[in-house]
mmCIF file of C-alpha atoms in Angstrom:
data_model
loop_
_atom_site.group_PDB
_atom_site.id
_atom_site.type_symbol
_atom_site.label_atom_id
_atom_site.label_comp_id
_atom_site.label_asym_id
_atom_site.label_seq_id
_atom_site.Cartn_x
_atom_site.Cartn_y
_atom_site.Cartn_z
ATOM 1 C CA MET A 178 39.680 46.043 -53.628
ATOM 2 C CA SER A 179 36.249 45.873 -55.044
ATOM 3 C CA ASP A 180 33.762 48.690 -55.096
ATOM 4 C CA THR A 181 31.455 46.846 -52.716
ATOM 5 C CA SER A 182 34.116 46.524 -50.048
ATOM 6 C CA LYS A 183 34.923 50.231 -50.343
ATOM 7 C CA SER A 184 31.290 51.254 -49.958
ATOM 8 C CA SER A 185 30.607 48.945 -46.985
ATOM 9 C CA ALA A 186 33.622 50.113 -44.956
ATOM 10 C CA PRO A 187 31.936 53.313 -43.659
ATOM 11 C CA ILE A 188 28.799 51.356 -42.733
ATOM 12 C CA ILE A 189 30.832 48.817 -40.792
ATOM 13 C CA ALA A 190 32.792 51.574 -39.042
ATOM 14 C CA ALA A 191 29.589 53.418 -38.114
ATOM 15 C CA SER A 192 28.026 50.194 -36.849
ATOM 16 C CA ALA A 193 31.106 49.421 -34.752
ATOM 17 C CA ALA A 194 31.082 52.943 -33.301
ATOM 18 C CA ALA A 195 27.379 52.659 -32.458
ATOM 19 C CA LEU A 196 27.959 49.284 -30.823
ATOM 20 C CA LEU A 197 30.810 50.703 -28.724
ATOM 21 C CA ALA A 198 28.618 53.648 -27.706
ATOM 22 C CA LEU A 199 25.818 51.278 -26.617
ATOM 23 C CA ILE A 200 28.270 49.175 -24.595
ATOM 24 C CA ALA A 201 29.626 52.297 -22.882
ATOM 25 C CA LEU A 202 26.105 53.495 -22.140
ATOM 26 C CA ALA A 203 25.108 50.107 -20.708
ATOM 27 C CA TRP A 204 28.213 50.184 -18.551
ATOM 28 C CA LEU A 205 27.179 53.548 -17.051
ATOM 29 C CA LEU A 206 23.557 52.588 -16.325
ATOM 30 C CA PRO A 207 22.754 50.841 -13.038
ATOM 31 C CA SER A 208 21.933 47.176 -13.115
ATOM 32 C CA PRO A 209 18.385 46.019 -12.297
ATOM 33 C CA ALA A 210 19.687 44.783 -8.926
ATOM 34 C CA ASP A 211 20.596 48.370 -8.034
ATOM 35 C CA TYR A 212 17.054 49.685 -8.559
ATOM 36 C CA GLY A 213 15.472 50.590 -5.259
ATOM 37 C CA LYS A 214 18.743 50.777 -3.335
ATOM 38 C CA SER A 215 18.999 54.522 -3.793
ATOM 39 C CA LEU A 216 15.341 55.249 -2.959
ATOM 40 C CA PRO A 217 14.895 57.123 0.314
ATOM 41 C CA SER A 218 13.419 55.345 3.302
ATOM 42 C CA ALA A 219 10.150 56.456 4.856
ATOM 43 C CA THR A 220 12.065 58.260 7.616
ATOM 44 C CA GLN A 221 14.221 60.068 5.077
ATOM 45 C CA GLU A 222 11.095 61.069 3.138
ATOM 46 C CA LEU A 223 9.486 62.460 6.314
ATOM 47 C CA ASP A 224 12.645 64.370 7.185
ATOM 48 C CA MET A 225 12.771 65.812 3.679
ATOM 49 C CA ALA A 226 9.076 66.752 3.820
ATOM 50 C CA ARG A 227 9.669 68.592 7.123
ATOM 51 C CA ARG A 228 12.618 70.497 5.655
ATOM 52 C CA ILE A 229 10.738 71.681 2.587
ATOM 53 C CA GLN A 230 7.335 72.340 4.142
ATOM 54 C CA LYS A 231 5.867 75.799 3.849
ATOM 55 C CA VAL A 232 6.386 78.033 6.845
ATOM 56 C CA GLY A 233 3.013 79.708 6.851
ATOM 57 C CA SER A 234 -0.322 79.868 5.235
ATOM 58 C CA ILE A 235 -3.109 82.315 4.752
ATOM 59 C CA ARG A 236 -6.636 81.284 5.532
ATOM 60 C CA PHE A 237 -9.484 83.396 4.296
ATOM 61 C CA ALA A 238 -12.660 83.196 6.313
ATOM 62 C CA GLN A 239 -15.932 84.770 5.475
ATOM 63 C CA ALA A 240 -16.886 87.378 8.031
ATOM 64 C CA ALA A 241 -20.071 86.774 9.930
ATOM 65 C CA LYS A 242 -22.952 88.920 8.788
ATOM 66 C CA GLY A 243 -24.287 91.411 11.249
ATOM 67 C CA PRO A 244 -22.974 92.328 14.671
ATOM 68 C CA ARG A 245 -21.738 89.585 16.957
ATOM 69 C CA GLU A 246 -21.812 89.404 20.707
ATOM 70 C CA PRO A 247 -18.474 90.561 22.204
ATOM 71 C CA ARG A 248 -16.427 87.719 23.698
ATOM 72 C CA ALA A 249 -15.708 87.480 27.405
ATOM 73 C CA GLY A 250 -12.242 88.262 28.750
ATOM 74 C CA GLU A 251 -11.360 84.622 29.361
ATOM 75 C CA ALA A 252 -12.184 83.665 25.763
ATOM 76 C CA VAL A 253 -10.061 86.503 24.365
ATOM 77 C CA PHE A 254 -7.225 85.621 26.748
ATOM 78 C CA LYS A 255 -7.215 82.000 25.593
ATOM 79 C CA ALA A 256 -7.434 82.941 21.912
ATOM 80 C CA GLN A 257 -5.048 85.876 21.775
ATOM 81 C CA CYS A 258 -3.178 86.635 24.998
ATOM 82 C CA ALA A 259 -2.195 83.248 26.414
ATOM 83 C CA ALA A 260 0.502 82.713 23.783
ATOM 84 C CA CYS A 261 2.714 85.229 25.600
ATOM 85 C CA HIS A 262 1.154 85.747 29.024
ATOM 86 C CA ALA A 263 0.968 82.046 29.950
ATOM 87 C CA ALA A 264 4.769 81.665 29.792
ATOM 88 C CA GLY A 265 5.974 85.264 30.175
ATOM 89 C CA VAL A 266 7.352 85.558 26.642
ATOM 90 C CA SER A 267 9.489 88.689 26.048
ATOM 91 C CA GLY A 268 8.844 90.019 29.547
ATOM 92 C CA ALA A 269 5.047 89.713 29.443
ATOM 93 C CA PRO A 270 3.626 89.427 32.972
ATOM 94 C CA ARG A 271 2.589 85.821 33.512
ATOM 95 C CA PHE A 272 -1.039 84.972 34.106
ATOM 96 C CA GLU A 273 -1.941 84.840 37.827
ATOM 97 C CA ASN A 274 1.512 86.143 38.867
ATOM 98 C CA GLY A 275 0.662 88.965 41.265
ATOM 99 C CA SER A 276 4.235 90.233 41.690
ATOM 100 C CA GLU A 277 4.668 90.694 37.928
ATOM 101 C CA TRP A 278 1.264 92.335 37.509
ATOM 102 C CA ALA A 279 1.382 94.610 40.610
ATOM 103 C CA PRO A 280 3.353 97.493 39.024
ATOM 104 C CA ARG A 281 1.064 97.412 36.005
ATOM 105 C CA ILE A 282 -2.134 97.174 38.055
ATOM 106 C CA SER A 283 -1.031 100.209 40.083
ATOM 107 C CA GLN A 284 -1.089 102.285 36.852
ATOM 108 C CA GLY A 285 -4.840 101.713 36.628
ATOM 109 C CA PHE A 286 -7.225 99.923 34.332
ATOM 110 C CA ASP A 287 -7.312 102.614 31.634
ATOM 111 C CA ALA A 288 -3.493 102.625 31.312
ATOM 112 C CA LEU A 289 -3.439 98.827 30.998
ATOM 113 C CA VAL A 290 -6.148 98.860 28.343
ATOM 114 C CA SER A 291 -4.398 101.627 26.411
ATOM 115 C CA ALA A 292 -1.120 99.676 26.440
ATOM 116 C CA ALA A 293 -2.875 96.537 25.218
ATOM 117 C CA VAL A 294 -4.945 98.282 22.544
ATOM 118 C CA HIS A 295 -2.065 100.369 21.153
ATOM 119 C CA GLY A 296 0.869 98.112 22.023
ATOM 120 C CA LYS A 297 3.751 98.661 24.406
ATOM 121 C CA GLY A 298 7.294 97.295 24.485
ATOM 122 C CA ALA A 299 7.415 93.876 22.824
ATOM 123 C CA MET A 300 3.607 93.583 22.786
ATOM 124 C CA PRO A 301 2.012 94.616 19.492
ATOM 125 C CA ALA A 302 -1.317 96.429 19.334
ATOM 126 C CA GLN A 303 -4.068 93.936 20.095
ATOM 127 C CA ALA A 304 -7.241 95.685 18.951
ATOM 128 C CA GLY A 305 -8.339 95.815 15.349
ATOM 129 C CA GLY A 306 -7.434 92.268 14.441
ATOM 130 C CA SER A 307 -9.636 89.469 15.651
ATOM 131 C CA ALA A 308 -10.504 91.354 18.846
ATOM 132 C CA THR A 309 -12.365 94.607 19.340
ATOM 133 C CA GLU A 310 -11.240 97.230 21.854
ATOM 134 C CA LEU A 311 -14.034 96.102 24.185
ATOM 135 C CA GLU A 312 -12.828 92.501 23.986
ATOM 136 C CA VAL A 313 -9.227 93.560 24.659
ATOM 137 C CA ALA A 314 -10.415 95.558 27.692
ATOM 138 C CA ARG A 315 -12.286 92.494 28.927
ATOM 139 C CA ALA A 316 -9.145 90.354 28.505
ATOM 140 C CA VAL A 317 -7.084 92.935 30.428
ATOM 141 C CA ALA A 318 -9.618 92.867 33.297
ATOM 142 C CA TYR A 319 -9.584 89.043 33.265
ATOM 143 C CA MET A 320 -5.773 88.818 33.413
ATOM 144 C CA ALA A 321 -5.303 91.596 35.972
ATOM 145 C CA ASN A 322 -8.059 90.204 38.217
ATOM 146 C CA ALA A 323 -6.422 86.765 38.110
ATOM 147 C CA ALA A 324 -3.296 88.462 39.492
ATOM 148 C CA GLY A 325 -5.098 90.272 42.308
ATOM 149 C CA ALA A 326 -6.753 93.338 40.797
ATOM 150 C CA GLN A 327 -10.429 94.016 41.250
ATOM 151 C CA PHE A 328 -11.350 95.579 37.932
ATOM 152 C CA GLU A 329 -14.878 95.268 36.627
ATOM 153 C CA GLU A 330 -15.124 93.627 33.215
ATOM 154 C CA PRO A 331 -16.514 96.228 30.811
ATOM 155 C CA ALA A 332 -20.084 95.639 29.676
ATOM 156 C CA ALA A 333 -21.173 95.749 26.073
ATOM 157 C CA PRO A 334 -22.747 99.071 25.105
ATOM 158 C CA ALA A 335 -26.524 99.005 25.143
ATOM 159 C CA ALA A 336 -28.200 98.725 21.734
ATOM 160 C CA GLN A 337 -29.330 102.055 20.360
ATOM 161 C CA GLN A 338 -33.010 102.855 20.483
ATOM 162 C CA GLY A 339 -34.962 102.284 17.261
ATOM 163 C CA GLU A 340 -32.861 99.400 15.899
#
């Protein structure tokens, strides 16, 4: 054998190995006809988006400057109380249901307001968040009156002299 044939043998072997590797790789890759077949449909994408969506969010709002006028009982009820009292969630007395409210009404307005402000049973404390104690008291009067009580909705305190 000549020296040239001895020196070209490793190059030919390496080339053959590279060619075999490329053929094997091409065999493993999908064909152009397969592109798009494995893409999810719009329904599958929506289902996936629902499964991986965040479960909550935090929204920061700038507080209004200066004092604001206290909300009426109906407005507080709709914003804060209706979530449970409209359907009777966790034993909450349902709005306008006199038989469910009667034992509570018989305890008196102050007891109802205290329970709402500080929380009782499954109901968490309602004052201090988005509602003031006055607004919670107004919501209690609104709900109890809708069920047959005759409580007077608390008035806002008069502005102090000299302000």
